[in-house]
């Protein structure tokens, strides 16, 4: 359905009307000043219009001879009647077809991301901001946003991120505001980064791994998840013990206070000791005690409570007294906080369901084991590739486990790797099993893949989808699933002006990306010099 | 008596003629679809192909009639695809590590007729393959053109126009003996050609290459190798077809000097620069042929390569031509293969859509005028493999 006509944020038609009208000279001066002001304001947010193009919107019928209007980095009009204003600038583009940019659900561009083999690694740490050629290769395929994992050669990798492929900014990336952020403010959010922590990564096998090796890798995942769960439980136990400890301390202090009160009553002294409800070790400094209670110190740290009691002990005679053994028995021992382990912290979040686990697996048996593990630990599992899943598609029924397909095509030749397991009917079988399907360049991608590879690979992976449905899958559906901005990829009013100009409909033979716009800025032009490698 | 005999002979002749006519008529098939791939690679309407025996009789003749009509509504008829650089069924059997110059080697001797890879190729719409020696020998010997017979679907060697395979690739260099450098490799090639020139043996593969009767396919991975190809072709009057992708934009203007240039194979990991090679050569009026490299990579890599080339500047028509009529021309099969035209062999494929759209499926394959494969997706087990088990 066409989107209604939009107008630029500052409509200048009123100013133009005033300027053209014959009125008092004083008003003329005012009008001229107003016009100058409006021109300046409009200049900053001047609308750009691309006219007479076919607009292909996700899941909708093509809009013939339509226009796309954008200003200030946002779409201000899309449709057959969309137009700018008298200040608008018409942009002539080589292509005739406009689509929203693609969102890659499984980027594996090694030049863009190089993460170490470790669970506490993050894709974010490996992003090369200055690799313009890699960015250009992605734009040449019509990709404007991508999920980048932090994969290990095999086993547990790091945490992936979702990137908006705006032109590289200078300086380090900062976390976005919103869910999963680490306390950053909106001001320092970087336009490049959309989701800082998307999913932890697991690679079921490296190329050439034997069956035993693969089983070991999966067993290692099971063990690591078990350890992570135990790690989490150890902190739960610690919290319980700490609570018990503080309760006992409070009780003890209460008793001591009551005893002192009784003694003071006898001696006629003032009741200035700890009151009921006071934190333990009040005599040793309430500030320190409060800190100690709210955030347990790391291992090795001692509480001021114990130091206070030590001081008291020092004042007493050192020779053993009757009843010391009983006192020792009654003495409270502060629980020790378990040692922090960043690797287990990541997996603990996976076990707690806070972070999905993306598992790249091709062999049907590996996928079966992963399904078992996901069931056992109640994981939010996402399958990457799942090349051999066609033969076990029934097992995915009712699991609602999303599968990210890539463009791996079957081979005649017996080779190790994904191609060995993939079948032409993979997506059909998974669709029949109601698996949510997404697409990413994945295993077949390369540093500087040829233009158009993304659209071609997508049409290979999802051969039964017609153009409009395939476009929807690669834009709005992908963006929503990855947690990009609301409605991103729909190319509707108010959205980011991220779109691609094609020479032909994107899934037709010979279609080439002519230009790419991100936030209203042209970031890629096909005929630019200095081009792709 | 004589009259009676004459009458009987005449009757017998008439009966024979009628029988022959009946047999001939029963062998004719009319195939109808929406579009067909013309010899120039364009998609054209009126996809009506009349087959008689193993040959195409007419194309786009609305009045054509036959006993048997095969209707494929919405489909695209395409000549059987031609894979110009294959090692199907003969991987590791097409090189000789001990002897760099293999003038007498012939790839036909490496043909494994029972390999299921040929059946897989056929299901992908490939009806002609060229078994090509690897790049590890400066002269790897004769390639072999492999086609199929409709009766057994076994691969068979077709004719003797197969090109000679040469290599300028670093893969041809040896560690301890000649050739150990690019310089040495070219010197060895020149020496071999000079020797043949001094003592011509016109019937040998090298003699045919020097006599211009055969094409030489030259693995030329670097731009400098293409220059060397041009130099060798000029010096010895050879018809060489360089196989080069990586630096095509730098040497594209030389392309027109060759009878054809081979690019590929391409897949999703192909760098953009390599993928643009087809367009670069085509701009300089070269006949561009795309190689698929079967059986390595995807089964559909030939179509995939053409699709990638079409998205990298080559026109869709030339991309279709690069896997059908262009390789046929380079192989000297322009009269018989790679095109839907009267007189050509009736090897054709029915795709559900444009062959360059990778969503298009193979609906049927015809070899020698007979439909040998229908709806390959119905069975995942290769037909040959099933036969072999019997």
PDB file of C-alpha atoms in Angstrom, chain A residues 407-413 419 423 444-446 448-453 455-457 459-460 462-463 465-467 470 502 505-512 531-533, chain B residues 91 116-121 267-276 294-301 304 307-308 310-314 316 320 354 356-359 380:
ATOM      1  CA  UNK A 407      23.584 -19.784   0.253  1.00  0.00           C
ATOM      2  CA  UNK A 408      25.447 -23.071   0.428  1.00  0.00           C
ATOM      3  CA  UNK A 409      24.464 -25.172  -2.562  1.00  0.00           C
ATOM      4  CA  UNK A 410      24.641 -28.963  -2.879  1.00  0.00           C
ATOM      5  CA  UNK A 411      27.655 -30.564  -4.514  1.00  0.00           C
ATOM      6  CA  UNK A 412      28.222 -33.725  -6.510  1.00  0.00           C
ATOM      7  CA  UNK A 413      31.645 -34.199  -5.098  1.00  0.00           C
ATOM      8  CA  UNK A 419      28.128 -28.654   1.166  1.00  0.00           C
ATOM      9  CA  UNK A 423      20.042 -30.419   0.093  1.00  0.00           C
ATOM     10  CA  UNK A 444      29.739 -18.792   1.802  1.00  0.00           C
ATOM     11  CA  UNK A 445      30.627 -15.157   2.330  1.00  0.00           C
ATOM     12  CA  UNK A 446      34.044 -13.664   1.739  1.00  0.00           C
ATOM     13  CA  UNK A 448      35.096  -8.774  -0.894  1.00  0.00           C
ATOM     14  CA  UNK A 449      32.353 -10.904  -2.381  1.00  0.00           C
ATOM     15  CA  UNK A 450      31.116 -10.048  -5.837  1.00  0.00           C
ATOM     16  CA  UNK A 451      28.347  -7.533  -6.240  1.00  0.00           C
ATOM     17  CA  UNK A 452      24.907  -9.054  -6.022  1.00  0.00           C
ATOM     18  CA  UNK A 453      26.077 -12.157  -4.187  1.00  0.00           C
ATOM     19  CA  UNK A 455      20.582 -11.406  -3.338  1.00  0.00           C
ATOM     20  CA  UNK A 456      21.692 -14.391  -5.395  1.00  0.00           C
ATOM     21  CA  UNK A 457      22.572 -16.461  -2.346  1.00  0.00           C
ATOM     22  CA  UNK A 459      17.324 -16.673  -3.762  1.00  0.00           C
ATOM     23  CA  UNK A 460      19.279 -19.934  -3.651  1.00  0.00           C
ATOM     24  CA  UNK A 462      14.880 -19.624  -0.195  1.00  0.00           C
ATOM     25  CA  UNK A 463      13.993 -20.724  -3.734  1.00  0.00           C
ATOM     26  CA  UNK A 465       9.744 -17.356  -2.178  1.00  0.00           C
ATOM     27  CA  UNK A 466       8.502 -14.870  -4.737  1.00  0.00           C
ATOM     28  CA  UNK A 467      10.234 -11.514  -5.050  1.00  0.00           C
ATOM     29  CA  UNK A 470      11.886 -12.651  -0.326  1.00  0.00           C
ATOM     30  CA  UNK A 502      19.029  -1.035  -8.452  1.00  0.00           C
ATOM     31  CA  UNK A 505      14.429  -5.665  -9.616  1.00  0.00           C
ATOM     32  CA  UNK A 506      16.898  -7.070  -7.078  1.00  0.00           C
ATOM     33  CA  UNK A 507      16.198 -10.757  -7.676  1.00  0.00           C
ATOM     34  CA  UNK A 508      16.095 -10.592 -11.448  1.00  0.00           C
ATOM     35  CA  UNK A 509      19.112 -11.771 -13.459  1.00  0.00           C
ATOM     36  CA  UNK A 510      21.635  -9.045 -14.040  1.00  0.00           C
ATOM     37  CA  UNK A 511      20.333  -6.720 -11.310  1.00  0.00           C
ATOM     38  CA  UNK A 512      23.145  -4.501 -10.067  1.00  0.00           C
ATOM     39  CA  UNK A 531      36.603   0.295  -6.126  1.00  0.00           C
ATOM     40  CA  UNK A 532      36.065  -3.092  -4.793  1.00  0.00           C
ATOM     41  CA  UNK A 533      38.875  -5.511  -4.680  1.00  0.00           C
TER      42      UNK A 533
ATOM     43  CA  UNK B  91      39.545 -36.167 -10.185  1.00  0.00           C
ATOM     44  CA  UNK B 116      27.544 -40.970 -10.630  1.00  0.00           C
ATOM     45  CA  UNK B 117      28.911 -37.442 -11.066  1.00  0.00           C
ATOM     46  CA  UNK B 118      27.817 -37.529 -14.715  1.00  0.00           C
ATOM     47  CA  UNK B 119      24.283 -38.324 -13.727  1.00  0.00           C
ATOM     48  CA  UNK B 120      24.364 -35.425 -11.280  1.00  0.00           C
ATOM     49  CA  UNK B 121      25.660 -33.132 -14.002  1.00  0.00           C
ATOM     50  CA  UNK B 267      30.690 -18.640  -6.503  1.00  0.00           C
ATOM     51  CA  UNK B 268      29.595 -16.537  -3.550  1.00  0.00           C
ATOM     52  CA  UNK B 269      33.147 -16.226  -2.267  1.00  0.00           C
ATOM     53  CA  UNK B 270      34.517 -14.932  -5.568  1.00  0.00           C
ATOM     54  CA  UNK B 271      36.105 -11.503  -5.169  1.00  0.00           C
ATOM     55  CA  UNK B 272      34.280  -8.745  -7.020  1.00  0.00           C
ATOM     56  CA  UNK B 273      37.337  -8.052  -9.154  1.00  0.00           C
ATOM     57  CA  UNK B 274      37.396 -11.620 -10.506  1.00  0.00           C
ATOM     58  CA  UNK B 275      33.655 -11.628 -11.131  1.00  0.00           C
ATOM     59  CA  UNK B 276      34.012  -8.530 -13.325  1.00  0.00           C
ATOM     60  CA  UNK B 294      32.577 -29.597 -11.977  1.00  0.00           C
ATOM     61  CA  UNK B 295      32.594 -31.666  -9.785  1.00  0.00           C
ATOM     62  CA  UNK B 296      34.200 -29.230  -7.340  1.00  0.00           C
ATOM     63  CA  UNK B 297      31.931 -26.716  -5.683  1.00  0.00           C
ATOM     64  CA  UNK B 298      28.208 -26.573  -6.171  1.00  0.00           C
ATOM     65  CA  UNK B 299      26.520 -28.782  -8.743  1.00  0.00           C
ATOM     66  CA  UNK B 300      24.891 -25.663 -10.128  1.00  0.00           C
ATOM     67  CA  UNK B 301      28.142 -23.691 -10.222  1.00  0.00           C
ATOM     68  CA  UNK B 304      25.804 -19.710 -10.554  1.00  0.00           C
ATOM     69  CA  UNK B 307      24.430 -15.420 -12.665  1.00  0.00           C
ATOM     70  CA  UNK B 308      27.315 -13.800 -10.802  1.00  0.00           C
ATOM     71  CA  UNK B 310      25.521 -11.109 -15.031  1.00  0.00           C
ATOM     72  CA  UNK B 311      25.471  -9.161 -11.763  1.00  0.00           C
ATOM     73  CA  UNK B 312      29.007  -7.985 -12.361  1.00  0.00           C
ATOM     74  CA  UNK B 313      28.510  -6.176 -15.623  1.00  0.00           C
ATOM     75  CA  UNK B 314      28.007  -8.920 -18.223  1.00  0.00           C
ATOM     76  CA  UNK B 316      22.242 -11.516 -19.101  1.00  0.00           C
ATOM     77  CA  UNK B 320      23.468 -17.317 -20.993  1.00  0.00           C
ATOM     78  CA  UNK B 354      15.340 -18.028 -16.510  1.00  0.00           C
ATOM     79  CA  UNK B 356      20.183 -17.235 -14.541  1.00  0.00           C
ATOM     80  CA  UNK B 357      17.590 -17.115 -11.780  1.00  0.00           C
ATOM     81  CA  UNK B 358      18.875 -19.636  -9.278  1.00  0.00           C
ATOM     82  CA  UNK B 359      15.340 -20.247  -8.078  1.00  0.00           C
ATOM     83  CA  UNK B 380      17.558 -37.744  -4.677  1.00  0.00           C
TER      84      UNK B 380
END
